[in-house]
Amino acid sequence: MNPPPAEIGTSVADIDTPALVVDLDALDRNIAKMAEFSRTTGVRVRPHAKTHKSAAIALRQIAHGAVGQCVQKVGEAEALVRGGVKDILVSNQVVGECKLRRLAALAQDFGVELGALVEIDVGMERCGVLPGKDAAALARRIADAPGLTFRGLQAYHGRAQHLPTHQQRAQAIASAIDAVRETIDALKAENLDCEIVAGAGTGTFTMEAESGVYNELQVGSYVFMDTDYAKIGNKDGGLYTAFEHSLFVLASVISTPTSERAIVDAGLKSYSAEKGPPWVHGREDVELTNVSDEHGKLVLGPKAKRLKLGEKVWLIPGHCDPTVNLHDWYVGVRNGRVEVLWPVSARGASI
Amino acid sequence: MNPPPAEIGTSVADIDTPALVVDLDALDRNIAKMAEFSRTTGVRVRPHAKTHKSAAIALRQIAHGAVGQCVQKVGEAEALVRGGVKDILVSNQVVGECKLRRLAALAQDFGVELGALVEIDVGMERCGVLPGKDAAALARRIADAPGLTFRGLQAYHGRAQHLPTHQQRAQAIASAIDAVRETIDALKAENLDCEIVAGAGTGTFTMEAESGVYNELQVGSYVFMDTDYAKIGNKDGGLYTAFEHSLFVLASVISTPTSERAIVDAGLKSYSAEKGPPWVHGREDVELTNVSDEHGKLVLGPKAKRLKLGEKVWLIPGHCDPTVNLHDWYVGVRNGRVEVLWPVSARGASI
């Protein structure tokens, strides 16, 4: 584990770079807003730790009423359990004896049987069985298996989160809701009770919450937001503008070769770029145009104030989840000071 | 640091996934081939550790005649020094008192003055001063500064590595060579000796080696290769086919929802995808088409042999450097067994 890029109490100006910085005020407002939504609608929120990979942030969400956490990997579950999180759903297929043994060991720590959800394909065309009879047949096998309890359905529509218009998202989620209803009916015919219907993301969660069938929201990105969500929000408003950017990659200018160009010390090893380069926060006159492994090229507009050698820029990542996974530490800042250093507890925990 | 996904001596079939796997025979052949080139041409090779971030691989390259290692970050230099590497060039701007102190401390461990290269922009339009007089003026300031020695020029043309045709690459490097010559003349006028002219990458290194002016090759990707290089090689041959794929992300099938689709347990947190998705090694009938954070979607051709649940696939990363940076361990395999487990010593060392 690399050393943290700052000490608690130091000024923001003294954070070494590149650093993964969290604006704690913005983070807290995002968490409070989702908690308020859960309270007023009565729909449970189980945020996805694949986004933040942090026990500290998980506990903050739980303190604000979240019922627990989702993870994608057994290693993430192990990291969160070590960090004090007690209620975890692995919202992904767990395949192989080694991983299943580790999962069982974690569950036995709390003296419970392993509950299982059946994933149905609600339009994402990734994992999951077909809704209806196929799902009910799998649920029956789980219910009849020793050591397992059938708990409900995993019905996440990932693609819907990134559809460009409200109408497209509403259509996609309406179709997901139909698939869930059909499956609940098929489960009833098998005398199986469907306690949990889980799904939803930051782009659509109000739709699932209003459905009357989904009762657990697996929202992730709302804590941080990123440009991938912001691009939709800028055109279409909606949920994408309900939350604030709280996650930044802090970078320093290491070269100013011309008046139109400045180079920063953060590239593909500090933020993921498959959704495009990051934005420069608070500097609409500056665009990050070229990304290489350890560099980002900033192009300055004709009237832009020149950047100085050593000057810091705040980058908003294109995609928050894989960006977080590159860092060992969150530097949490408030009022211009470093308030907390949180380890990215499940960084690299992909197994 | 996460636990390694295998034990030494176990069968390749028992490696847990996702895992970063190195074919040691292919790695050794790549290293030997570059060493042979250096011997026959008399041009020094200083491989770039930004690619592998591994002290073990660095020492293997040095044992085969490499004069040392390049790094991009002070943290990478620290990790390599701890791993026993004694001759390191930071081929990048080091800005800020904290980083400069760490660099000086490392150099003092070996009782030497800090030597410095002047980076010239040879066509990459990233960092670097202009060739000729500007470069000579900066070199003069270095030579006159206490504690610093002017050693030569950093003249890497990164963009040239990925130009699609031999002719385009030859033109770009010819222009870089002209820029170097112009600068050497300007240095002579300042009575400054240019001991080192460093640059070159896996796509062009024979051109720099033949130039008569470059004398240190900073090749990185040749040890592993990736699809970004292979795509050029498939069209244009040349250097891109001189080396073998030795780096893989081993993944497992976790879902087989239809006969045309299989899902693996490795996504953006196990390989970088800004150069496109990885290729499936040895299975030209299978294409990885959609990448998400923890999943890859495999599409099977009409005559493809179906993939089974739990089956392993070997993925060739689109871009090796940022892929390596996602992992804590190399699993080195030979003859179907795990022979070594090497830590990715400088994983995440971006500061």
XYZ file of C-alpha atoms in Angstrom, chain B:
351
model
C -2.188 -5.639 -0.681
C -4.563 -8.354 -1.799
C -3.511 -12.016 -1.459
C -2.064 -13.664 -4.595
C -4.534 -15.617 -6.746
C -2.424 -18.797 -6.691
C 0.331 -20.649 -4.883
C 3.695 -21.542 -6.317
C 3.649 -25.029 -7.775
C -0.081 -25.229 -8.390
C -1.500 -26.113 -11.769
C -2.543 -23.294 -14.112
C -6.062 -24.740 -13.885
C -6.158 -23.838 -10.185
C -5.308 -20.131 -10.502
C -8.176 -18.093 -9.071
C -9.515 -15.294 -11.260
C -9.211 -12.568 -12.319
C -5.418 -12.923 -12.332
C -2.542 -11.206 -14.123
C -0.623 -14.077 -15.674
C 2.789 -13.995 -17.349
C 3.918 -16.709 -19.731
C 7.526 -16.904 -18.521
C 8.840 -18.612 -21.655
C 7.405 -15.845 -23.854
C 8.658 -13.155 -21.446
C 12.165 -14.619 -21.480
C 12.185 -14.825 -25.291
C 11.126 -11.167 -25.548
C 13.836 -10.079 -23.106
C 16.480 -12.190 -24.876
C 15.504 -10.782 -28.277
C 15.902 -7.181 -27.139
C 19.189 -8.047 -25.402
C 20.466 -9.601 -28.635
C 19.520 -6.439 -30.538
C 21.424 -4.304 -28.027
C 24.525 -6.541 -28.258
C 24.632 -6.607 -32.046
C 24.017 -2.866 -32.509
C 26.005 -1.673 -29.510
C 23.140 0.637 -28.471
C 22.258 0.602 -24.774
C 18.816 -0.552 -23.674
C 17.220 0.972 -20.570
C 13.756 -0.602 -20.482
C 10.843 1.371 -19.124
C 9.519 0.092 -15.804
C 6.297 2.082 -16.300
C 5.175 -0.980 -18.244
C 5.865 -3.746 -15.711
C 6.320 -1.875 -12.382
C 8.189 -4.939 -11.175
C 11.616 -5.164 -9.559
C 11.781 -8.856 -10.487
C 11.262 -8.180 -14.212
C 13.637 -5.206 -14.043
C 16.399 -7.404 -12.604
C 15.710 -10.008 -15.309
C 16.159 -7.333 -17.992
C 19.345 -6.073 -16.331
C 20.729 -9.615 -16.053
C 20.326 -9.739 -19.851
C 22.403 -6.620 -20.407
C 19.999 -3.719 -19.863
C 21.926 -0.807 -18.339
C 19.189 0.029 -15.833
C 15.569 1.129 -15.809
C 13.446 4.125 -16.703
C 10.549 5.195 -14.509
C 7.978 8.010 -14.737
C 7.462 8.632 -11.025
C 9.618 9.037 -7.935
C 7.453 6.402 -6.218
C 8.341 3.920 -8.964
C 12.034 4.703 -8.463
C 11.674 4.091 -4.708
C 9.965 0.736 -5.303
C 12.688 -0.385 -7.732
C 15.510 0.735 -5.420
C 13.935 -1.287 -2.599
C 13.858 -4.225 -5.032
C 17.583 -3.999 -5.798
C 17.706 -1.901 -8.977
C 20.647 0.511 -8.834
C 20.598 2.553 -12.026
C 17.398 4.477 -12.636
C 16.398 7.347 -14.916
C 13.218 9.287 -14.167
C 12.186 10.049 -17.753
C 9.616 12.606 -16.678
C 9.295 16.024 -15.067
C 9.656 15.954 -11.263
C 7.874 19.005 -9.838
C 7.468 20.054 -6.216
C 9.734 20.191 -3.182
C 8.432 17.002 -1.589
C 9.124 14.858 -4.666
C 12.515 16.491 -5.279
C 13.561 15.787 -1.677
C 12.603 12.120 -2.076
C 14.530 11.919 -5.339
C 17.599 13.517 -3.809
C 17.397 11.131 -0.843
C 17.348 8.167 -3.219
C 20.344 9.449 -5.140
C 22.297 10.150 -1.950
C 21.795 6.525 -0.977
C 24.246 5.794 -3.769
C 26.466 8.806 -3.090
C 26.043 10.493 -6.440
C 25.113 13.915 -7.728
C 21.778 14.141 -9.535
C 22.274 13.975 -13.248
C 19.605 15.600 -15.394
C 18.447 15.267 -18.981
C 16.739 18.063 -20.879
C 13.523 16.893 -22.528
C 13.004 18.243 -26.025
C 9.708 18.074 -27.869
C 10.480 15.946 -30.917
C 6.914 15.945 -32.225
C 4.790 14.541 -29.396
C 3.496 17.972 -28.341
C 3.447 17.016 -24.696
C 6.247 18.090 -22.351
C 9.685 19.324 -23.359
C 11.332 22.525 -24.522
C 11.926 23.377 -28.143
C 14.951 21.708 -29.776
C 18.053 23.808 -30.443
C 18.800 27.023 -28.573
C 15.988 26.733 -25.995
C 17.201 23.305 -24.984
C 20.819 24.453 -24.844
C 19.871 27.401 -22.627
C 18.143 25.073 -20.167
C 21.101 22.690 -20.274
C 23.382 25.624 -19.413
C 21.250 26.445 -16.339
C 21.478 22.808 -15.203
C 25.222 22.674 -15.743
C 25.660 25.860 -13.696
C 23.350 24.750 -10.840
C 24.966 23.300 -7.688
C 24.248 19.580 -7.124
C 23.138 18.954 -10.700
C 25.013 17.587 -13.702
C 23.826 17.943 -17.282
C 23.871 14.462 -18.803
C 22.023 14.703 -22.107
C 18.675 14.725 -23.879
C 15.327 13.035 -23.361
C 13.871 12.803 -26.881
C 11.030 10.321 -26.861
C 8.429 10.407 -29.628
C 5.460 8.632 -28.053
C 2.952 9.314 -30.798
C 5.235 7.735 -33.399
C 4.914 4.337 -31.658
C 1.279 4.053 -32.683
C 1.312 5.451 -36.225
C -0.241 2.872 -38.549
C 2.357 2.585 -41.326
C 6.112 2.115 -41.439
C 6.431 5.188 -43.641
C 4.620 7.423 -41.154
C 6.751 6.147 -38.295
C 9.954 6.576 -40.313
C 9.020 10.182 -41.128
C 8.217 10.981 -37.505
C 11.462 9.499 -36.211
C 13.516 11.161 -38.994
C 12.128 14.457 -37.796
C 12.957 13.561 -34.171
C 16.514 12.722 -35.211
C 16.827 16.126 -36.938
C 15.644 17.810 -33.729
C 18.233 15.918 -31.702
C 21.035 16.829 -34.148
C 20.057 20.501 -34.078
C 20.126 20.426 -30.282
C 23.489 18.667 -30.087
C 24.922 21.417 -32.298
C 23.432 24.096 -30.030
C 24.903 22.335 -26.991
C 28.328 22.263 -28.663
C 28.089 26.010 -29.109
C 27.599 26.186 -25.313
C 30.562 23.841 -24.781
C 28.216 21.246 -23.326
C 28.820 17.564 -23.885
C 25.750 15.432 -24.601
C 26.565 12.043 -23.106
C 23.078 10.498 -23.309
C 20.445 10.760 -26.027
C 17.483 8.768 -24.787
C 14.182 7.859 -26.373
C 12.507 5.204 -28.576
C 9.744 2.729 -27.919
C 8.754 -0.751 -28.996
C 7.296 0.461 -32.314
C 10.316 2.399 -33.588
C 13.456 1.469 -31.610
C 15.432 0.139 -34.585
C 15.096 3.547 -36.239
C 16.484 5.420 -33.255
C 19.214 2.788 -32.872
C 20.305 3.266 -36.492
C 20.295 7.060 -36.201
C 23.827 7.367 -34.891
C 22.621 9.971 -32.363
C 20.320 8.072 -29.991
C 22.345 5.859 -27.651
C 19.820 4.707 -25.035
C 16.554 2.962 -25.905
C 13.633 3.290 -23.481
C 11.559 0.389 -24.746
C 8.761 -0.789 -22.487
C 5.910 -2.754 -24.076
C 8.147 -5.321 -25.828
C 8.242 -7.477 -22.688
C 4.468 -8.049 -22.769
C 2.950 -6.668 -25.994
C -0.775 -5.869 -26.179
C -3.571 -5.597 -28.742
C -2.830 -1.924 -29.354
C 0.540 -2.939 -30.811
C -0.799 -6.169 -32.312
C -3.437 -4.308 -34.355
C -0.689 -2.368 -36.139
C 1.395 -5.515 -36.489
C -1.487 -7.410 -38.092
C -1.686 -4.773 -40.843
C 1.875 -3.597 -41.107
C 4.115 -6.332 -39.678
C 7.399 -4.779 -38.664
C 8.585 -4.579 -35.085
C 5.099 -5.223 -33.780
C 5.375 -8.873 -34.741
C 8.924 -9.334 -33.427
C 7.716 -9.930 -29.880
C 5.129 -12.260 -28.365
C 2.148 -11.722 -26.113
C 3.416 -12.776 -22.684
C 0.846 -10.939 -20.525
C -2.703 -12.148 -19.975
C -5.633 -11.486 -17.740
C -6.981 -14.883 -16.802
C -10.759 -14.779 -16.369
C -13.518 -17.287 -15.638
C -16.925 -17.730 -17.199
C -19.516 -16.888 -14.516
C -22.679 -17.028 -16.620
C -23.775 -18.689 -19.879
C -27.243 -17.250 -20.406
C -27.587 -18.117 -24.117
C -25.700 -20.163 -26.690
C -24.208 -16.986 -28.200
C -23.231 -15.245 -24.961
C -20.951 -15.936 -22.008
C -19.969 -13.535 -19.239
C -16.536 -13.462 -17.591
C -15.548 -12.143 -14.158
C -13.060 -9.544 -15.383
C -13.909 -5.986 -16.462
C -12.519 -2.484 -16.175
C -11.030 -3.191 -12.760
C -8.891 -5.993 -14.232
C -7.826 -4.502 -17.582
C -7.901 -1.038 -19.106
C -10.216 -0.657 -22.081
C -9.594 2.824 -23.473
C -7.830 1.108 -26.417
C -10.753 -1.261 -26.886
C -11.657 -4.545 -25.199
C -9.139 -7.364 -24.799
C -8.844 -10.233 -27.246
C -9.559 -13.822 -26.306
C -6.280 -15.694 -26.760
C -6.549 -18.842 -28.885
C -10.272 -18.390 -29.507
C -10.776 -16.420 -32.695
C -14.393 -17.595 -32.682
C -15.070 -15.640 -29.491
C -15.132 -11.848 -29.191
C -15.237 -9.745 -26.048
C -17.670 -6.999 -27.053
C -18.913 -5.224 -23.939
C -16.884 -4.253 -20.934
C -18.335 -3.112 -17.631
C -16.691 -2.609 -14.257
C -16.548 -6.267 -13.215
C -17.827 -8.072 -16.319
C -16.854 -8.818 -19.870
C -19.407 -10.019 -22.403
C -18.182 -12.724 -24.790
C -20.035 -13.184 -28.045
C -19.600 -16.613 -29.620
C -19.486 -16.970 -33.381
C -22.051 -19.241 -35.096
C -19.713 -22.264 -35.146
C -17.926 -21.548 -31.867
C -17.574 -24.235 -29.219
C -19.735 -23.199 -26.277
C -18.032 -22.008 -23.143
C -18.827 -23.781 -19.888
C -19.540 -22.258 -16.497
C -16.224 -21.902 -14.657
C -14.157 -22.312 -17.838
C -11.063 -20.105 -18.025
C -10.285 -17.709 -20.849
C -6.987 -15.936 -21.482
C -7.475 -12.284 -22.323
C -4.835 -10.219 -24.126
C -5.095 -6.672 -22.742
C -5.671 -3.726 -25.059
C -3.018 -1.688 -23.265
C -0.503 -3.413 -21.016
C 0.787 -0.541 -18.812
C -2.472 0.566 -17.150
C -3.618 -3.072 -16.973
C -0.589 -4.087 -14.908
C -1.234 -1.134 -12.574
C -4.575 -2.693 -11.542
C -3.021 -5.830 -10.062
C -1.026 -6.657 -6.941
C 0.577 -9.856 -8.254
C 2.054 -11.400 -11.349
C 1.396 -15.111 -11.566
C 4.343 -16.407 -13.613
C 3.595 -19.717 -15.326
C 5.674 -22.263 -17.219
C 4.848 -25.788 -18.365
C 1.359 -25.529 -16.947
C 2.485 -24.693 -13.408
C 2.838 -21.536 -11.335
C 6.593 -20.975 -11.096
C 6.759 -17.529 -9.453
C 4.572 -14.965 -7.736
C 5.988 -11.480 -8.246
C 4.491 -8.434 -6.538
C 3.688 -5.522 -8.841
C 6.213 -3.560 -6.772
C 5.227 -0.087 -7.967
C 1.479 -0.689 -8.353
C -0.284 2.615 -7.749
C 3.013 4.442 -7.145
C 1.847 7.539 -9.045
C 3.310 10.182 -6.731
